[in-house]
Amino acid sequence: MYCYIKDILEKEILTKSDIIKLLRCEGKEKEELFAKSAEIKEKYIGSKVWLRGLIEFSNICGKDCLYCGIRKGNRNIQRYNLSDEEIINVAMFAYKNNYGSIALQSGELEGNNVAVRVEKLIRNIKELSEGKLGITLSVGEQKPGVYKRWFEAGAHRYLLRIETTNESLYAKIHPNDEMHSFGKRLDCLKSLQDIGYQTGTGVMIGLPFQTIDNLADDLLFMKNFDIDMCGMGPYIEHADTPLIHASGSLLPLNQRFDLTLKMIAIIRIMMKDINIVASTALQTIDPTGREKAIKTGANIIMPNITPAKYQSSYKLYDNKPCTEEFAEDCQNDFETKISIANTKVVYGEWGDSSHYDKRVEKT
Ligand code: SAM
Ligand code: SF4
């Protein structure tokens, strides 16, 4: 049996049944899996991580995803929207501290005002940083024309998680209406890729009703879609969301954590040169979660640089850490933490996915 996993790990292409075996492996076999993904990361990426200073610039959202703490229907949070000046100040903090890139994230709002505002912010940040600060966006589903405007303004990476690739599971964790359609989300992802963004997606792991079979399909979807970046994390309950009522069927948190590490390891083996995020949700379950993800195959960290006073209101799930990394002296602490995984934090570089260059060359 031990040899069997070893054989799978030597294969060029993994089948669905291989992936399911890897997702189920334990003990020595799991160690083999993690050793293989670490070896591939070392070979294709090196012992490095790149930074995206995360700016959660607004928790106002027009959608009602059943799992999310900042969903429109949650009346128990204080809504905020950083001013343009606040956003630019934080972006300049990232620039001056040599983060290399920022990620602008928010609840989802459509419309011309949002389109114009984000475009202006991208242009200002690009100008003030002399084009040196890379910009990743994660502001949900938008019209193709809007994605295009933002791309032309200078944003070059976009993260839009598909959440789950199983349509019937998607329907169980979202309201059943046009605003929350699986087809629309998929179309958005395609249009991001067509426009030319380095395109990232991912799923939540350990959702109610989710099976190992679903997770294997998610990994195959990412491979077939030819993504450039992957952001996956464990699903964590939020008491003020409708999905809390399905908590009875959940895996314990430590098993969701473990499954997430396996998903990271497997996607690293399947897609050797993509960027993989070590998600904050991992850190919520285990304070050294990010480091474990890096060791296993992740190469991107998103330190939260949102001004501390807003962080507690961007509460997607219970116990989300307020990292308060928006302080210059945190940089040392940050490097020390990462050094646990014998990893070098690369400052001042965009840290683009080399998979993207190869994908674009092919087309
Ligand atoms: N609104 C944008 C969107 O949905 O793409 C971007 C912000 S949204 C808060 C970012 C991600 O948070 C979602 O894609 C989802 O995977 C994750 N998320 C939301 N609620 C979560 C929960 N309870 N547990 C884990 N992740 C969650
Ligand atoms: Fe809004 Fe994104 Fe949360 Fe859905 S996941 S409710 S779109 S912030």
Short mmCIF file of C-alpha atoms and ligand atoms in Angstrom, two decimals:
data_model
loop_
_atom_site.label_atom_id
_atom_site.label_comp_id
_atom_site.label_asym_id
_atom_site.label_seq_id
_atom_site.Cartn_x
_atom_site.Cartn_y
_atom_site.Cartn_z
CA MET A 1 0.00 0.00 0.00
CA TYR A 2 2.83 2.40 0.96
CA CYS A 3 4.49 1.72 -2.40
CA TYR A 4 1.23 2.40 -4.15
CA ILE A 5 1.11 6.09 -3.16
CA LYS A 6 4.76 6.31 -4.13
CA ASP A 7 3.83 5.04 -7.60
CA ILE A 8 1.07 7.62 -7.93
CA LEU A 9 3.51 10.35 -6.96
CA GLU A 10 5.83 9.33 -9.80
CA LYS A 11 3.10 9.72 -12.44
CA GLU A 12 3.19 12.54 -14.99
CA ILE A 13 -0.60 13.00 -14.96
CA LEU A 14 -2.90 12.24 -12.03
CA THR A 15 -6.30 10.65 -12.66
CA LYS A 16 -9.34 11.33 -10.49
CA SER A 17 -8.90 8.04 -8.68
CA ASP A 18 -5.21 8.90 -7.99
CA ILE A 19 -6.28 12.24 -6.55
CA ILE A 20 -8.90 10.62 -4.33
CA LYS A 21 -6.27 8.20 -2.98
CA LEU A 22 -3.95 11.10 -2.24
CA LEU A 23 -6.72 13.04 -0.49
CA ARG A 24 -7.43 9.98 1.68
CA CYS A 25 -3.85 9.03 2.52
CA GLU A 26 -2.66 9.14 6.13
CA GLY A 27 0.45 8.48 8.18
CA LYS A 28 3.57 7.59 6.20
CA GLU A 29 1.75 7.99 2.91
CA LYS A 30 0.75 11.53 3.80
CA GLU A 31 4.38 12.29 4.65
CA GLU A 32 5.33 11.00 1.20
CA LEU A 33 2.77 13.27 -0.41
CA PHE A 34 4.02 16.34 1.47
CA ALA A 35 7.66 15.45 0.77
CA LYS A 36 6.89 15.22 -2.96
CA SER A 37 5.06 18.55 -3.11
CA ALA A 38 7.87 20.23 -1.14
CA GLU A 39 10.42 18.77 -3.56
CA ILE A 40 8.48 20.09 -6.57
CA LYS A 41 8.12 23.51 -5.00
CA GLU A 42 11.86 23.61 -4.33
CA LYS A 43 12.63 22.61 -7.93
CA TYR A 44 10.21 24.93 -9.75
CA ILE A 45 9.82 27.86 -7.34
CA GLY A 46 12.70 27.65 -4.84
CA SER A 47 12.48 28.24 -1.09
CA LYS A 48 10.81 31.60 -1.53
CA VAL A 49 7.59 33.43 -0.83
CA TRP A 50 6.32 36.66 -2.33
CA LEU A 51 4.02 39.13 -0.64
CA ARG A 52 0.67 40.70 -1.50
CA GLY A 53 -0.17 43.36 1.08
CA LEU A 54 -3.89 42.69 1.55
CA ILE A 55 -6.15 45.76 1.69
CA GLU A 56 -9.72 44.80 2.62
CA PHE A 57 -11.01 48.16 1.50
CA SER A 58 -14.75 47.65 2.05
CA ASN A 59 -17.02 45.07 3.67
CA ILE A 60 -20.11 46.34 1.88
CA CYS A 61 -21.52 43.57 -0.28
CA GLY A 62 -24.56 43.27 -2.50
CA LYS A 63 -24.54 39.48 -2.36
CA ASP A 64 -25.78 36.97 0.16
CA CYS A 65 -23.49 33.91 -0.06
CA LEU A 66 -24.79 31.64 2.69
CA TYR A 67 -21.35 31.05 4.27
CA CYS A 68 -19.93 34.56 4.43
CA GLY A 69 -19.94 36.83 7.48
CA ILE A 70 -20.05 40.04 5.43
CA ARG A 71 -23.04 38.93 3.33
CA LYS A 72 -25.60 41.63 2.69
CA GLY A 73 -28.16 40.05 5.03
CA ASN A 74 -25.92 40.13 8.11
CA ARG A 75 -27.12 43.09 10.18
CA ASN A 76 -24.70 42.35 13.04
CA ILE A 77 -21.62 43.98 11.55
CA GLN A 78 -20.54 47.53 11.16
CA ARG A 79 -20.13 48.34 7.48
CA TYR A 80 -17.13 50.37 6.32
CA ASN A 81 -15.65 51.70 3.14
CA LEU A 82 -12.12 53.11 3.30
CA SER A 83 -11.72 56.54 1.72
CA ASP A 84 -9.57 56.78 -1.42
CA GLU A 85 -6.96 58.57 0.66
CA GLU A 86 -6.85 55.75 3.24
CA ILE A 87 -6.48 53.13 0.51
CA ILE A 88 -3.68 55.04 -1.18
CA ASN A 89 -1.89 55.58 2.15
CA VAL A 90 -1.93 51.85 2.87
CA ALA A 91 -0.80 51.07 -0.67
CA MET A 92 2.10 53.48 -0.21
CA PHE A 93 2.94 51.76 3.08
CA ALA A 94 3.28 48.54 1.08
CA TYR A 95 5.36 50.30 -1.57
CA LYS A 96 7.73 51.94 0.91
CA ASN A 97 8.15 48.69 2.81
CA ASN A 98 9.04 46.93 -0.40
CA TYR A 99 6.15 44.46 -0.42
CA GLY A 100 6.27 44.38 -4.23
CA SER A 101 2.51 43.90 -4.61
CA ILE A 102 -0.83 44.66 -3.02
CA ALA A 103 -4.17 42.88 -3.26
CA LEU A 104 -7.32 45.00 -3.19
CA GLN A 105 -10.23 42.98 -1.84
CA SER A 106 -13.82 43.85 -0.93
CA GLY A 107 -17.41 42.76 -0.83
CA GLU A 108 -19.03 42.72 -4.23
CA LEU A 109 -20.69 45.83 -5.61
CA GLU A 110 -21.43 46.37 -9.27
CA GLY A 111 -22.17 49.59 -11.10
CA ASN A 112 -20.47 52.51 -12.74
CA ASN A 113 -19.45 54.24 -9.50
CA VAL A 114 -17.49 51.21 -8.34
CA ALA A 115 -15.97 50.72 -11.80
CA VAL A 116 -14.81 54.34 -11.97
CA ARG A 117 -13.56 54.40 -8.39
CA VAL A 118 -11.47 51.24 -8.62
CA GLU A 119 -10.04 52.31 -11.99
CA LYS A 120 -9.00 55.67 -10.52
CA LEU A 121 -7.44 53.97 -7.51
CA ILE A 122 -5.44 51.60 -9.72
CA ARG A 123 -4.16 54.50 -11.83
CA ASN A 124 -3.24 56.58 -8.76
CA ILE A 125 -1.43 53.72 -7.04
CA LYS A 126 0.46 52.90 -10.23
CA GLU A 127 1.46 56.53 -10.71
CA LEU A 128 2.52 57.09 -7.09
CA SER A 129 4.58 53.90 -7.07
CA GLU A 130 6.16 54.72 -10.47
CA GLY A 131 4.58 51.57 -11.86
CA LYS A 132 6.51 49.44 -9.39
CA LEU A 133 3.72 48.11 -7.15
CA GLY A 134 1.95 45.06 -8.61
CA ILE A 135 -1.83 45.05 -8.14
CA THR A 136 -4.02 41.98 -7.64
CA LEU A 137 -7.77 42.48 -7.53
CA SER A 138 -10.36 40.39 -5.71
CA VAL A 139 -13.60 42.31 -6.00
CA GLY A 140 -15.90 39.63 -7.30
CA GLU A 141 -18.07 39.31 -10.37
CA GLN A 142 -18.09 42.27 -12.74
CA LYS A 143 -18.95 42.91 -16.39
CA PRO A 144 -16.19 42.02 -18.90
CA GLY A 145 -15.90 45.71 -19.87
CA VAL A 146 -15.16 46.62 -16.26
CA TYR A 147 -12.53 43.88 -15.90
CA LYS A 148 -10.96 45.24 -19.10
CA ARG A 149 -10.88 48.84 -17.85
CA TRP A 150 -9.17 47.76 -14.64
CA PHE A 151 -6.67 45.63 -16.56
CA GLU A 152 -5.84 48.55 -18.84
CA ALA A 153 -5.46 50.79 -15.80
CA GLY A 154 -2.68 48.50 -14.52
CA ALA A 155 -4.12 45.67 -12.40
CA HIS A 156 -2.63 42.47 -13.75
CA ARG A 157 -3.80 39.65 -11.46
CA TYR A 158 -7.34 38.71 -10.40
CA LEU A 159 -8.47 36.24 -7.78
CA LEU A 160 -12.03 34.91 -8.12
CA ARG A 161 -12.66 31.71 -6.25
CA ILE A 162 -15.12 29.37 -7.92
CA GLU A 163 -15.85 28.21 -4.32
CA THR A 164 -16.85 24.71 -5.51
CA THR A 165 -17.02 23.30 -9.02
CA ASN A 166 -19.95 21.04 -8.17
CA GLU A 167 -23.05 22.89 -9.35
CA SER A 168 -25.45 21.23 -6.97
CA LEU A 169 -23.17 21.96 -4.00
CA TYR A 170 -22.79 25.54 -5.30
CA ALA A 171 -26.59 25.83 -5.23
CA LYS A 172 -26.70 24.60 -1.61
CA ILE A 173 -24.28 27.27 -0.36
CA HIS A 174 -25.72 30.21 -2.30
CA PRO A 175 -29.19 31.70 -2.64
CA ASN A 176 -31.00 30.35 -5.63
CA ASP A 177 -31.12 33.41 -7.90
CA GLU A 178 -29.42 35.01 -10.89
CA MET A 179 -27.06 37.01 -8.73
CA HIS A 180 -25.57 33.83 -7.31
CA SER A 181 -25.30 31.66 -10.38
CA PHE A 182 -22.51 29.15 -10.92
CA GLY A 183 -22.65 29.83 -14.67
CA LYS A 184 -22.10 33.56 -14.16
CA ARG A 185 -19.11 32.95 -11.89
CA LEU A 186 -17.57 30.62 -14.44
CA ASP A 187 -18.16 33.15 -17.24
CA CYS A 188 -16.42 35.81 -15.16
CA LEU A 189 -13.41 33.56 -14.68
CA LYS A 190 -13.24 32.91 -18.42
CA SER A 191 -13.48 36.56 -19.25
CA LEU A 192 -10.65 37.40 -16.81
CA GLN A 193 -8.45 34.86 -18.55
CA ASP A 194 -9.44 36.13 -22.03
CA ILE A 195 -8.66 39.72 -21.10
CA GLY A 196 -5.16 38.72 -20.10
CA TYR A 197 -5.13 38.72 -16.31
CA GLN A 198 -3.03 36.24 -14.42
CA THR A 199 -6.11 34.40 -13.29
CA GLY A 200 -6.53 32.81 -9.91
CA THR A 201 -9.26 30.68 -8.47
CA GLY A 202 -9.84 28.21 -5.68
CA VAL A 203 -12.37 26.57 -3.43
CA MET A 204 -13.36 26.31 0.19
CA ILE A 205 -12.46 23.00 1.77
CA GLY A 206 -14.62 21.16 4.29
CA LEU A 207 -17.92 22.76 3.28
CA PRO A 208 -21.12 21.11 4.50
CA PHE A 209 -22.27 18.47 1.98
CA GLN A 210 -18.84 18.46 0.23
CA THR A 211 -17.29 15.09 -0.59
CA ILE A 212 -13.74 13.95 -1.37
CA ASP A 213 -15.01 13.25 -4.88
CA ASN A 214 -16.04 16.94 -5.19
CA LEU A 215 -12.56 18.07 -4.10
CA ALA A 216 -10.90 15.81 -6.66
CA ASP A 217 -13.12 17.38 -9.34
CA ASP A 218 -12.13 20.85 -8.09
CA LEU A 219 -8.44 20.05 -8.58
CA LEU A 220 -9.08 18.67 -12.06
CA PHE A 221 -11.09 21.78 -12.92
CA MET A 222 -8.17 24.03 -11.95
CA LYS A 223 -5.77 21.96 -14.02
CA ASN A 224 -8.09 21.94 -17.07
CA PHE A 225 -8.84 25.64 -16.77
CA ASP A 226 -5.07 26.23 -16.74
CA ILE A 227 -5.16 28.67 -13.83
CA ASP A 228 -2.09 30.77 -12.99
CA MET A 229 -2.80 31.20 -9.28
CA CYS A 230 -4.61 29.22 -6.65
CA GLY A 231 -6.17 30.48 -3.42
CA MET A 232 -7.85 27.76 -1.36
CA GLY A 233 -8.69 27.63 2.31
CA PRO A 234 -10.73 25.74 4.85
CA TYR A 235 -14.39 26.68 5.25
CA ILE A 236 -14.90 28.09 8.73
CA GLU A 237 -18.35 28.68 10.19
CA HIS A 238 -19.75 32.11 11.01
CA ALA A 239 -22.50 32.15 13.63
CA ASP A 240 -24.51 34.85 11.83
CA THR A 241 -24.82 33.06 8.50
CA PRO A 242 -27.54 30.68 7.26
CA LEU A 243 -24.99 27.91 6.65
CA ILE A 244 -24.36 27.65 10.40
CA HIS A 245 -27.45 25.41 10.50
CA ALA A 246 -25.61 22.79 8.46
CA SER A 247 -22.68 22.61 10.91
CA GLY A 248 -23.72 19.20 12.21
CA SER A 249 -22.28 17.48 9.16
CA LEU A 250 -18.90 19.27 9.21
CA LEU A 251 -15.50 17.66 9.58
CA PRO A 252 -13.67 18.79 12.74
CA LEU A 253 -11.49 21.86 12.13
CA ASN A 254 -8.22 19.91 12.37
CA GLN A 255 -9.40 17.60 9.59
CA ARG A 256 -10.42 20.55 7.40
CA PHE A 257 -6.95 21.96 8.00
CA ASP A 258 -5.31 18.68 7.05
CA LEU A 259 -7.43 18.33 3.93
CA THR A 260 -6.47 21.86 2.88
CA LEU A 261 -2.76 21.03 3.18
CA LYS A 262 -3.36 17.94 1.05
CA MET A 263 -5.20 20.02 -1.58
CA ILE A 264 -2.25 22.46 -1.66
CA ALA A 265 0.23 19.61 -1.98
CA ILE A 266 -1.73 17.95 -4.80
CA ILE A 267 -2.27 21.12 -6.82
CA ARG A 268 1.46 21.86 -6.50
CA ILE A 269 2.19 18.40 -7.90
CA MET A 270 -0.36 18.85 -10.71
CA MET A 271 0.56 22.46 -11.58
CA LYS A 272 4.21 22.86 -10.72
CA ASP A 273 4.80 26.50 -11.62
CA ILE A 274 1.62 28.29 -10.48
CA ASN A 275 1.39 30.69 -7.55
CA ILE A 276 -0.34 29.21 -4.51
CA VAL A 277 -1.55 31.31 -1.60
CA ALA A 278 -1.09 30.29 2.03
CA SER A 279 -4.52 31.45 3.21
CA THR A 280 -5.34 33.36 6.38
CA ALA A 281 -8.10 30.86 7.19
CA LEU A 282 -5.39 28.23 7.79
CA GLN A 283 -3.88 30.50 10.41
CA THR A 284 -7.25 30.74 12.14
CA ILE A 285 -7.19 27.01 12.81
CA ASP A 286 -3.46 26.71 13.56
CA PRO A 287 -1.29 29.75 14.39
CA THR A 288 1.49 28.25 12.27
CA GLY A 289 -0.93 27.31 9.47
CA ARG A 290 0.60 29.63 6.88
CA GLU A 291 4.09 28.29 7.51
CA LYS A 292 2.82 24.71 7.17
CA ALA A 293 1.18 25.63 3.85
CA ILE A 294 4.45 27.15 2.62
CA LYS A 295 6.35 24.05 3.55
CA THR A 296 3.79 21.98 1.68
CA GLY A 297 3.82 23.98 -1.55
CA ALA A 298 2.41 27.49 -1.20
CA ASN A 299 4.57 30.45 -2.25
CA ILE A 300 2.39 33.52 -1.69
CA ILE A 301 1.54 35.24 1.59
CA MET A 302 -1.02 37.98 1.96
CA PRO A 303 -0.17 39.94 5.13
CA ASN A 304 -3.19 41.98 6.12
CA ILE A 305 -2.28 45.67 5.96
CA THR A 306 -5.85 46.97 6.28
CA PRO A 307 -5.81 49.67 9.00
CA ALA A 308 -6.31 47.81 12.29
CA LYS A 309 -9.53 49.62 13.25
CA TYR A 310 -11.36 48.09 10.26
CA GLN A 311 -10.00 44.55 10.43
CA SER A 312 -12.48 43.22 12.97
CA SER A 313 -15.37 44.27 10.67
CA TYR A 314 -14.07 42.19 7.75
CA LYS A 315 -15.09 39.07 9.55
CA LEU A 316 -15.78 36.41 6.96
CA TYR A 317 -15.82 33.63 9.57
CA ASP A 318 -15.56 33.23 13.34
CA ASN A 319 -12.17 33.83 15.00
CA LYS A 320 -10.62 35.40 11.88
CA PRO A 321 -7.34 36.81 13.19
CA CYS A 322 -6.75 40.54 13.27
CA THR A 323 -3.13 40.30 12.30
CA GLU A 324 -2.41 44.01 12.62
CA GLU A 325 0.60 43.74 10.37
CA PHE A 326 0.16 47.41 9.43
CA ALA A 327 3.20 48.46 11.42
CA GLU A 328 6.71 48.82 10.15
CA ASP A 329 8.24 46.85 12.99
CA CYS A 330 6.14 43.86 12.03
CA GLN A 331 8.35 43.21 9.06
CA ASN A 332 11.04 41.65 11.22
CA ASP A 333 8.55 39.55 13.09
CA PHE A 334 7.13 38.50 9.77
CA GLU A 335 10.50 37.40 8.44
CA THR A 336 11.22 35.50 11.64
CA LYS A 337 7.91 33.70 11.41
CA ILE A 338 8.48 32.70 7.82
CA SER A 339 12.04 31.61 8.47
CA ILE A 340 10.57 28.70 10.44
CA ALA A 341 9.83 27.14 7.11
CA ASN A 342 13.41 27.85 5.91
CA THR A 343 11.99 30.21 3.39
CA LYS A 344 13.22 33.51 2.05
CA VAL A 345 10.67 36.32 1.88
CA VAL A 346 11.30 38.15 -1.39
CA TYR A 347 10.82 41.90 -1.11
CA GLY A 348 10.38 44.38 -3.94
CA GLU A 349 9.32 41.90 -6.62
CA TRP A 350 5.91 41.24 -8.16
CA GLY A 351 6.44 37.51 -7.92
CA ASP A 352 4.38 36.69 -10.99
CA SER A 353 3.43 33.15 -11.85
CA SER A 354 5.82 31.75 -14.45
CA HIS A 355 2.95 29.51 -15.52
CA TYR A 356 1.28 32.61 -16.97
CA ASP A 357 4.21 33.43 -19.29
CA LYS A 358 4.30 29.89 -20.61
CA ARG A 359 0.51 29.80 -21.06
CA VAL A 360 0.51 33.06 -22.98
CA GLU A 361 3.45 31.93 -25.15
CA LYS A 362 1.49 28.82 -26.13
CA THR A 363 -1.53 30.81 -27.38
N1 SAM B 1 -16.46 39.38 -2.70
C1 SAM B 1 -15.41 38.83 -3.45
C2 SAM B 1 -15.72 37.41 -3.88
O1 SAM B 1 -16.62 36.82 -3.32
O2 SAM B 1 -15.03 36.93 -4.80
C3 SAM B 1 -14.06 38.85 -2.72
C4 SAM B 1 -14.10 38.84 -1.25
S1 SAM B 1 -14.70 37.31 -0.55
C5 SAM B 1 -14.87 37.74 1.13
C6 SAM B 1 -13.21 36.32 -0.59
C7 SAM B 1 -13.38 34.87 -0.27
O3 SAM B 1 -13.69 34.68 1.10
C8 SAM B 1 -14.49 34.13 -0.98
O4 SAM B 1 -14.13 33.80 -2.29
C9 SAM B 1 -14.70 32.90 -0.08
O5 SAM B 1 -14.04 31.75 -0.58
C10 SAM B 1 -14.02 33.32 1.25
N2 SAM B 1 -14.94 33.11 2.37
C11 SAM B 1 -16.10 33.74 2.60
N3 SAM B 1 -16.71 33.20 3.71
C12 SAM B 1 -15.89 32.23 4.16
C13 SAM B 1 -15.97 31.31 5.25
N4 SAM B 1 -17.00 31.28 6.07
N5 SAM B 1 -14.94 30.43 5.42
C14 SAM B 1 -13.87 30.45 4.59
N6 SAM B 1 -13.75 31.29 3.54
C15 SAM B 1 -14.76 32.18 3.33
FE1 SF4 B 2 -20.00 39.06 -0.76
FE2 SF4 B 2 -17.77 37.77 -1.55
FE3 SF4 B 2 -18.87 37.35 0.88
FE4 SF4 B 2 -20.14 36.45 -1.28
S1 SF4 B 2 -18.09 35.80 -0.53
S2 SF4 B 2 -21.08 37.54 0.43
S3 SF4 B 2 -19.66 38.08 -2.75
S4 SF4 B 2 -17.97 39.21 0.15
#
